[in-house]
Amino acid sequence: MSSSNFASAINEAIDELGIAQPSTKRSHRGGRREKRRKEKCALAAQAELTASLVEVRRTESKGLGLFALKDLAAGTRIISEVPLLKMAKGNLLDCRWADHALTAFEELDAEKQAAMLNLHAGLGVKDLRKVVVEAMKAGQVGPIDVKIADIHDITDIEDPAFRGKIKVASTFASNLFVVEGSKDGPMAVIGELASRVNHACHPNVILSWNEKNQRINVHANRDVKEGEEIMFSYTDFMGSRKERQEKLAVRGFECDCETCGNDYADKRRQRYTQLIDSMGQDEEQVKHRKLSERENAGGLLEATEAMTLLDAEGVLTLSTVEVLHKMVGYHKAMGNLHSALDCVETEMANVAIILGTDCATYEMGVAEANKLRSELEKHGV
């Protein structure tokens, strides 16, 4: 029975029983109220769960941090929170980013403003001035940027209101994360709890944006022991040491972790970047089947080497998903549908761990796997 016939049958049964049906308009309002009620319950349940999994406490040298209260299995959703603040990534690239940050802050309600100002303001005046001056080289600037550029020391600021703006700009620059996955493109977000998570070049969690539930999610990408600090990478996980240090300097600190001191790990990550850059040049051609069989085979070899380098890191990241996705493309272009399906299924198993099964990436992967299975059945393979 089609969905329309089924709906008609239900309506006829209701008419026969003499049950009054609510108007469409009222039904929609009730549906929206029910949806909001469920969302509030889900938020409360997640907040309660998070409180049972982790706590904020002081670290030895990095201020406050987030620590596991119990053993956490890989794939555990540790945090799922509505951001305090979000704005388009494009506003960060605009040289008037400090003005955009202040505007976004002023649009928050008092509760969210207080929560944001309670976060760490890691950039001092000199660091903030350096960031602004670099941004100003790109073109036109906003009024707050000009004022910041003229400051050389905290004693230069006499106006209390302007001191407050400096605090906002510093807090914003120290706590934002750029996330993918929004229908509006990459976004900068700040989370009340997620922003308490400190940096590690070898992280034990992944931070992501879930467009479906409009939340910042943090998942364990490996098993985490009770008492272990929760940490994710503020930079491109597989970036070189030089690239990572440059990005961290913008946040006002330098990383001296074991990974940053490992020359072999740095060479491994540099090689990975070379491979990704090489495969990136082929991406559109792979998609439209414009590469020769030999070129596809070469791309697949590069992707296989990249996976080996990722495996050597011993931690699951979004890079793993990215490379598996490229392998799917190469296998499909070469007609290796069984191998393509194997890669999709491995990709989705990894996505389930680091992003969850309720994200668009997982749903697209399931659809791709079903499509490949249908093609294999069609060809009797």
GROMACS .gro file of N, CA, C and O in nm, residues 10-101:
model
  368
   10ILE      N    1  -0.627   0.547   0.707
   10ILE     CA    2  -0.627   0.590   0.847
   10ILE      C    3  -0.734   0.697   0.870
   10ILE      O    4  -0.810   0.691   0.967
   11ASN      N    5  -0.742   0.793   0.777
   11ASN     CA    6  -0.841   0.901   0.791
   11ASN      C    7  -0.984   0.846   0.783
   11ASN      O    8  -1.073   0.891   0.855
   12GLU      N    9  -1.007   0.748   0.694
   12GLU     CA   10  -1.140   0.688   0.683
   12GLU      C   11  -1.177   0.616   0.813
   12GLU      O   12  -1.291   0.625   0.860
   13ALA      N   13  -1.081   0.546   0.870
   13ALA     CA   14  -1.106   0.474   0.996
   13ALA      C   15  -1.140   0.572   1.107
   13ALA      O   16  -1.230   0.548   1.189
   14ILE      N   17  -1.071   0.684   1.110
   14ILE     CA   18  -1.097   0.787   1.212
   14ILE      C   19  -1.238   0.844   1.195
   14ILE      O   20  -1.311   0.864   1.292
   15ASP      N   21  -1.277   0.868   1.066
   15ASP     CA   22  -1.410   0.922   1.040
   15ASP      C   23  -1.519   0.824   1.086
   15ASP      O   24  -1.621   0.863   1.144
   16GLU      N   25  -1.497   0.695   1.058
   16GLU     CA   26  -1.595   0.594   1.097
   16GLU      C   27  -1.611   0.586   1.248
   16GLU      O   28  -1.719   0.563   1.300
   17LEU      N   29  -1.504   0.608   1.321
   17LEU     CA   30  -1.509   0.603   1.467
   17LEU      C   31  -1.560   0.734   1.527
   17LEU      O   32  -1.583   0.743   1.648
   18GLY      N   33  -1.574   0.836   1.442
   18GLY     CA   34  -1.625   0.964   1.491
   18GLY      C   35  -1.524   1.040   1.575
   18GLY      O   36  -1.564   1.116   1.665
   19ILE      N   37  -1.394   1.020   1.549
   19ILE     CA   38  -1.291   1.091   1.625
   19ILE      C   39  -1.260   1.223   1.558
   19ILE      O   40  -1.231   1.228   1.438
   20ALA      N   41  -1.271   1.330   1.633
   20ALA     CA   42  -1.242   1.463   1.578
   20ALA      C   43  -1.093   1.475   1.550
   20ALA      O   44  -1.011   1.439   1.634
   21GLN      N   45  -1.059   1.527   1.431
   21GLN     CA   46  -0.919   1.546   1.396
   21GLN      C   47  -0.880   1.693   1.418
   21GLN      O   48  -0.956   1.782   1.381
   22PRO      N   49  -0.764   1.719   1.478
   22PRO     CA   50  -0.720   1.857   1.497
   22PRO      C   51  -0.689   1.920   1.363
   22PRO      O   52  -0.657   1.851   1.266
   23SER      N   53  -0.700   2.054   1.357
   23SER     CA   54  -0.668   2.123   1.234
   23SER      C   55  -0.519   2.107   1.204
   23SER      O   56  -0.438   2.085   1.293
   24THR      N   57  -0.485   2.119   1.075
   24THR     CA   58  -0.344   2.106   1.035
   24THR      C   59  -0.258   2.209   1.105
   24THR      O   60  -0.148   2.180   1.151
   25LYS      N   61  -0.308   2.331   1.116
   25LYS     CA   62  -0.231   2.438   1.177
   25LYS      C   63  -0.199   2.406   1.323
   25LYS      O   64  -0.087   2.418   1.368
   26ARG      N   65  -0.300   2.362   1.396
   26ARG     CA   66  -0.278   2.331   1.538
   26ARG      C   67  -0.186   2.210   1.551
   26ARG      O   68  -0.104   2.202   1.640
   27SER      N   69  -0.202   2.112   1.459
   27SER     CA   70  -0.119   1.993   1.464
   27SER      C   71   0.028   2.030   1.446
   27SER      O   72   0.115   1.977   1.513
   28HIS      N   73   0.055   2.124   1.353
   28HIS     CA   74   0.193   2.167   1.330
   28HIS      C   75   0.249   2.234   1.454
   28HIS      O   76   0.364   2.211   1.491
   29ARG      N   77   0.166   2.317   1.520
   29ARG     CA   78   0.213   2.385   1.641
   29ARG      C   79   0.244   2.283   1.749
   29ARG      O   80   0.344   2.292   1.818
   30GLY      N   81   0.152   2.185   1.761
   30GLY     CA   82   0.175   2.081   1.861
   30GLY      C   83   0.299   2.000   1.831
   30GLY      O   84   0.374   1.962   1.921
   31GLY      N   85   0.321   1.976   1.699
   31GLY     CA   86   0.440   1.902   1.659
   31GLY      C   87   0.568   1.977   1.694
   31GLY      O   88   0.665   1.917   1.739
   32ARG      N   89   0.564   2.110   1.673
   32ARG     CA   90   0.682   2.191   1.706
   32ARG      C   91   0.707   2.192   1.856
   32ARG      O   92   0.821   2.185   1.901
   33ARG      N   93   0.598   2.202   1.934
   33ARG     CA   94   0.613   2.202   2.080
   33ARG      C   95   0.671   2.069   2.128
   33ARG      O   96   0.757   2.065   2.214
   34GLU      N   97   0.620   1.960   2.068
   34GLU     CA   98   0.669   1.828   2.106
   34GLU      C   99   0.817   1.812   2.069
   34GLU      O  100   0.896   1.754   2.144
   35LYS      N  101   0.853   1.866   1.951
   35LYS     CA  102   0.992   1.858   1.908
   35LYS      C  103   1.083   1.934   2.004
   35LYS      O  104   1.190   1.887   2.043
   36ARG      N  105   1.039   2.056   2.045
   36ARG     CA  106   1.119   2.137   2.139
   36ARG      C  107   1.128   2.066   2.274
   36ARG      O  108   1.232   2.069   2.339
   37ARG      N  109   1.017   2.002   2.317
   37ARG     CA  110   1.019   1.931   2.445
   37ARG      C  111   1.120   1.816   2.441
   37ARG      O  112   1.198   1.797   2.535
   38LYS      N  113   1.120   1.742   2.331
   38LYS     CA  114   1.214   1.630   2.317
   38LYS      C  115   1.358   1.679   2.312
   38LYS      O  116   1.448   1.616   2.368
   39GLU      N  117   1.379   1.792   2.244
   39GLU     CA  118   1.514   1.848   2.236
   39GLU      C  119   1.564   1.889   2.374
   39GLU      O  120   1.679   1.865   2.408
   40LYS      N  121   1.476   1.951   2.453
   40LYS     CA  122   1.515   1.993   2.589
   40LYS      C  123   1.545   1.871   2.676
   40LYS      O  124   1.641   1.872   2.752
   41CYS      N  125   1.465   1.767   2.661
   41CYS     CA  126   1.490   1.645   2.738
   41CYS      C  127   1.622   1.580   2.698
   41CYS      O  128   1.698   1.533   2.782
   42ALA      N  129   1.649   1.581   2.567
   42ALA     CA  130   1.774   1.523   2.517
   42ALA      C  131   1.894   1.601   2.568
   42ALA      O  132   1.995   1.543   2.608
   43LEU      N  133   1.882   1.734   2.569
   43LEU     CA  134   1.991   1.819   2.619
   43LEU      C  135   2.015   1.793   2.767
   43LEU      O  136   2.130   1.782   2.812
   44ALA      N  137   1.907   1.784   2.843
   44ALA     CA  138   1.920   1.760   2.988
   44ALA      C  139   1.983   1.623   3.014
   44ALA      O  140   2.069   1.607   3.101
   45ALA      N  141   1.940   1.522   2.935
   45ALA     CA  142   1.994   1.387   2.952
   45ALA      C  143   2.142   1.383   2.918
   45ALA      O  144   2.222   1.320   2.988
   46GLN      N  145   2.180   1.452   2.809
   46GLN     CA  146   2.322   1.455   2.771
   46GLN      C  147   2.406   1.528   2.875
   46GLN      O  148   2.516   1.486   2.908
   47ALA      N  149   2.352   1.639   2.928
   47ALA     CA  150   2.424   1.715   3.031
   47ALA      C  151   2.446   1.628   3.155
   47ALA      O  152   2.555   1.630   3.214
   48GLU      N  153   2.344   1.550   3.191
   48GLU     CA  154   2.355   1.461   3.306
   48GLU      C  155   2.458   1.351   3.280
   48GLU      O  156   2.540   1.318   3.366
   49LEU      N  157   2.455   1.298   3.155
   49LEU     CA  158   2.551   1.194   3.118
   49LEU      C  159   2.693   1.249   3.121
   49LEU      O  160   2.784   1.187   3.176
   50THR      N  161   2.712   1.367   3.061
   50THR     CA  162   2.844   1.429   3.057
   50THR      C  163   2.899   1.450   3.197
   50THR      O  164   3.016   1.425   3.225
   51ALA      N  165   2.812   1.496   3.287
   51ALA     CA  166   2.854   1.521   3.426
   51ALA      C  167   2.900   1.394   3.495
   51ALA      O  168   2.981   1.397   3.587
   52SER      N  169   2.849   1.278   3.449
   52SER     CA  170   2.889   1.151   3.509
   52SER      C  171   3.017   1.096   3.445
   52SER      O  172   3.078   1.003   3.497
   53LEU      N  173   3.057   1.154   3.331
   53LEU     CA  174   3.173   1.103   3.258
   53LEU      C  175   3.301   1.183   3.283
   53LEU      O  176   3.411   1.126   3.288
   54VAL      N  177   3.287   1.315   3.292
   54VAL     CA  178   3.405   1.402   3.301
   54VAL      C  179   3.383   1.514   3.403
   54VAL      O  180   3.270   1.545   3.441
   55GLU      N  181   3.494   1.574   3.446
   55GLU     CA  182   3.486   1.691   3.533
   55GLU      C  183   3.597   1.788   3.497
   55GLU      O  184   3.703   1.750   3.445
   56VAL      N  185   3.572   1.917   3.524
   56VAL     CA  186   3.673   2.021   3.502
   56VAL      C  187   3.755   2.035   3.629
   56VAL      O  188   3.699   2.046   3.738
   57ARG      N  189   3.886   2.029   3.613
   57ARG     CA  190   3.972   2.055   3.728
   57ARG      C  191   4.106   2.112   3.681
   57ARG      O  192   4.137   2.112   3.562
   58ARG      N  193   4.185   2.160   3.774
   58ARG     CA  194   4.310   2.227   3.740
   58ARG      C  195   4.418   2.127   3.700
   58ARG      O  196   4.432   2.022   3.760
   59THR      N  197   4.493   2.162   3.596
   59THR     CA  198   4.606   2.081   3.551
   59THR      C  199   4.733   2.133   3.617
   59THR      O  200   4.732   2.237   3.685
   60GLU      N  201   4.842   2.064   3.595
   60GLU     CA  202   4.969   2.106   3.655
   60GLU      C  203   5.023   2.233   3.591
   60GLU      O  204   5.082   2.316   3.659
   61SER      N  205   5.004   2.249   3.460
   61SER     CA  206   5.067   2.364   3.393
   61SER      C  207   4.982   2.432   3.287
   61SER      O  208   5.026   2.530   3.227
   62LYS      N  209   4.858   2.384   3.264
   62LYS     CA  210   4.777   2.440   3.154
   62LYS      C  211   4.647   2.502   3.201
   62LYS      O  212   4.551   2.512   3.125
   63GLY      N  213   4.641   2.542   3.326
   63GLY     CA  214   4.517   2.597   3.377
   63GLY      C  215   4.414   2.487   3.397
   63GLY      O  216   4.448   2.377   3.440
   64LEU      N  217   4.288   2.515   3.363
   64LEU     CA  218   4.183   2.416   3.380
   64LEU      C  219   4.182   2.317   3.263
   64LEU      O  220   4.224   2.349   3.152
   65GLY      N  221   4.135   2.198   3.291
   65GLY     CA  222   4.123   2.095   3.188
   65GLY      C  223   4.007   2.004   3.220
   65GLY      O  224   3.942   2.015   3.323
   66LEU      N  225   3.980   1.909   3.131
   66LEU     CA  226   3.870   1.815   3.147
   66LEU      C  227   3.928   1.675   3.169
   66LEU      O  228   4.017   1.633   3.094
   67PHE      N  229   3.876   1.604   3.271
   67PHE     CA  230   3.932   1.474   3.307
   67PHE      C  231   3.822   1.368   3.315
   67PHE      O  232   3.709   1.397   3.356
   68ALA      N  233   3.857   1.244   3.277
   68ALA     CA  234   3.762   1.133   3.279
   68ALA      C  235   3.737   1.087   3.423
   68ALA      O  236   3.830   1.067   3.500
   69LEU      N  237   3.610   1.071   3.457
   69LEU     CA  238   3.572   1.023   3.590
   69LEU      C  239   3.565   0.871   3.595
   69LEU      O  240   3.555   0.811   3.702
   70LYS      N  241   3.568   0.807   3.479
   70LYS     CA  242   3.563   0.661   3.471
   70LYS      C  243   3.628   0.620   3.339
   70LYS      O  244   3.658   0.704   3.254
   71ASP      N  245   3.650   0.491   3.322
   71ASP     CA  246   3.701   0.442   3.194
   71ASP      C  247   3.597   0.469   3.085
   71ASP      O  248   3.478   0.441   3.103
   72LEU      N  249   3.643   0.522   2.971
   72LEU     CA  250   3.553   0.555   2.860
   72LEU      C  251   3.595   0.475   2.737
   72LEU      O  252   3.710   0.480   2.697
   73ALA      N  253   3.501   0.403   2.679
   73ALA     CA  254   3.531   0.324   2.560
   73ALA      C  255   3.539   0.413   2.437
   73ALA      O  256   3.475   0.519   2.431
   74ALA      N  257   3.618   0.371   2.339
   74ALA     CA  258   3.624   0.442   2.212
   74ALA      C  259   3.483   0.455   2.155
   74ALA      O  260   3.406   0.359   2.156
   75GLY      N  261   3.449   0.572   2.107
   75GLY     CA  262   3.316   0.597   2.052
   75GLY      C  263   3.220   0.662   2.149
   75GLY      O  264   3.111   0.705   2.111
   76THR      N  265   3.260   0.673   2.277
   76THR     CA  266   3.173   0.738   2.376
   76THR      C  267   3.154   0.885   2.341
   76THR      O  268   3.251   0.956   2.316
   77ARG      N  269   3.029   0.928   2.336
   77ARG     CA  270   3.001   1.071   2.316
   77ARG      C  271   3.012   1.138   2.453
   77ARG      O  272   2.925   1.127   2.537
   78ILE      N  273   3.121   1.209   2.471
   78ILE     CA  274   3.151   1.268   2.601
   78ILE      C  275   3.080   1.402   2.621
   78ILE      O  276   3.030   1.433   2.729
   79ILE      N  277   3.076   1.481   2.515
   79ILE     CA  278   3.011   1.612   2.520
   79ILE      C  279   2.920   1.627   2.400
   79ILE      O  280   2.954   1.585   2.289
   80SER      N  281   2.803   1.685   2.421
   80SER     CA  282   2.714   1.725   2.312
   80SER      C  283   2.644   1.851   2.359
   80SER      O  284   2.550   1.845   2.437
   81GLU      N  285   2.692   1.966   2.314
   81GLU     CA  286   2.640   2.092   2.367
   81GLU      C  287   2.609   2.193   2.257
   81GLU      O  288   2.676   2.197   2.153
   82VAL      N  289   2.508   2.273   2.282
   82VAL     CA  290   2.475   2.386   2.194
   82VAL      C  291   2.583   2.491   2.213
   82VAL      O  292   2.619   2.523   2.326
   83PRO      N  293   2.642   2.545   2.106
   83PRO     CA  294   2.751   2.640   2.123
   83PRO      C  295   2.708   2.770   2.190
   83PRO      O  296   2.594   2.814   2.172
   84LEU      N  297   2.798   2.826   2.268
   84LEU     CA  298   2.772   2.959   2.324
   84LEU      C  299   2.765   3.062   2.213
   84LEU      O  300   2.684   3.154   2.215
   85LEU      N  301   2.853   3.044   2.115
   85LEU     CA  302   2.864   3.140   2.006
   85LEU      C  303   2.907   3.068   1.881
   85LEU      O  304   2.987   2.975   1.886
   86LYS      N  305   2.852   3.110   1.767
   86LYS     CA  306   2.898   3.057   1.639
   86LYS      C  307   2.888   3.166   1.534
   86LYS      O  308   2.801   3.253   1.540
   87MET      N  309   2.981   3.162   1.439
   87MET     CA  310   2.974   3.256   1.327
   87MET      C  311   3.050   3.197   1.208
   87MET      O  312   3.128   3.103   1.224
   88ALA      N  313   3.024   3.251   1.091
   88ALA     CA  314   3.084   3.198   0.969
   88ALA      C  315   3.236   3.210   0.974
   88ALA      O  316   3.291   3.310   1.022
   89LYS      N  317   3.303   3.107   0.923
   89LYS     CA  318   3.449   3.108   0.919
   89LYS      C  319   3.500   3.227   0.838
   89LYS      O  320   3.606   3.281   0.866
   90GLY      N  321   3.422   3.268   0.737
   90GLY     CA  322   3.463   3.380   0.654
   90GLY      C  323   3.491   3.506   0.734
   90GLY      O  324   3.577   3.588   0.698
   91ASN      N  325   3.419   3.523   0.846
   91ASN     CA  326   3.442   3.641   0.930
   91ASN      C  327   3.578   3.636   0.999
   91ASN      O  328   3.631   3.739   1.040
   92LEU      N  329   3.634   3.515   1.014
   92LEU     CA  330   3.768   3.504   1.073
   92LEU      C  331   3.873   3.546   0.972
   92LEU      O  332   3.978   3.600   1.007
   93LEU      N  333   3.845   3.518   0.844
   93LEU     CA  334   3.940   3.552   0.739
   93LEU      C  335   3.934   3.700   0.705
   93LEU      O  336   4.029   3.755   0.650
   94ASP      N  337   3.821   3.761   0.738
   94ASP     CA  338   3.807   3.906   0.720
   94ASP      C  339   3.901   3.976   0.817
   94ASP      O  340   3.913   3.937   0.934
   95CYS      N  341   3.969   4.080   0.771
   95CYS     CA  342   4.065   4.148   0.859
   95CYS      C  343   3.996   4.220   0.976
   95CYS      O  344   4.062   4.263   1.070
   96ARG      N  345   3.863   4.229   0.972
   96ARG     CA  346   3.789   4.293   1.083
   96ARG      C  347   3.734   4.190   1.180
   96ARG      O  348   3.628   4.208   1.238
   97TRP      N  349   3.807   4.079   1.198
   97TRP     CA  350   3.756   3.968   1.278
   97TRP      C  351   3.721   4.009   1.420
   97TRP      O  352   3.625   3.959   1.477
   98ALA      N  353   3.801   4.101   1.481
   98ALA     CA  354   3.773   4.141   1.619
   98ALA      C  355   3.638   4.211   1.629
   98ALA      O  356   3.563   4.191   1.725
   99ASP      N  357   3.605   4.292   1.528
   99ASP     CA  358   3.475   4.359   1.527
   99ASP      C  359   3.362   4.257   1.511
   99ASP      O  360   3.257   4.267   1.574
  100HIS      N  361   3.383   4.158   1.424
  100HIS     CA  362   3.282   4.052   1.406
  100HIS      C  363   3.261   3.976   1.537
  100HIS      O  364   3.148   3.941   1.573
  101ALA      N  365   3.371   3.950   1.608
  101ALA     CA  366   3.362   3.877   1.734
  101ALA      C  367   3.282   3.956   1.837
  101ALA      O  368   3.197   3.901   1.907
   0.00000   0.00000   0.00000
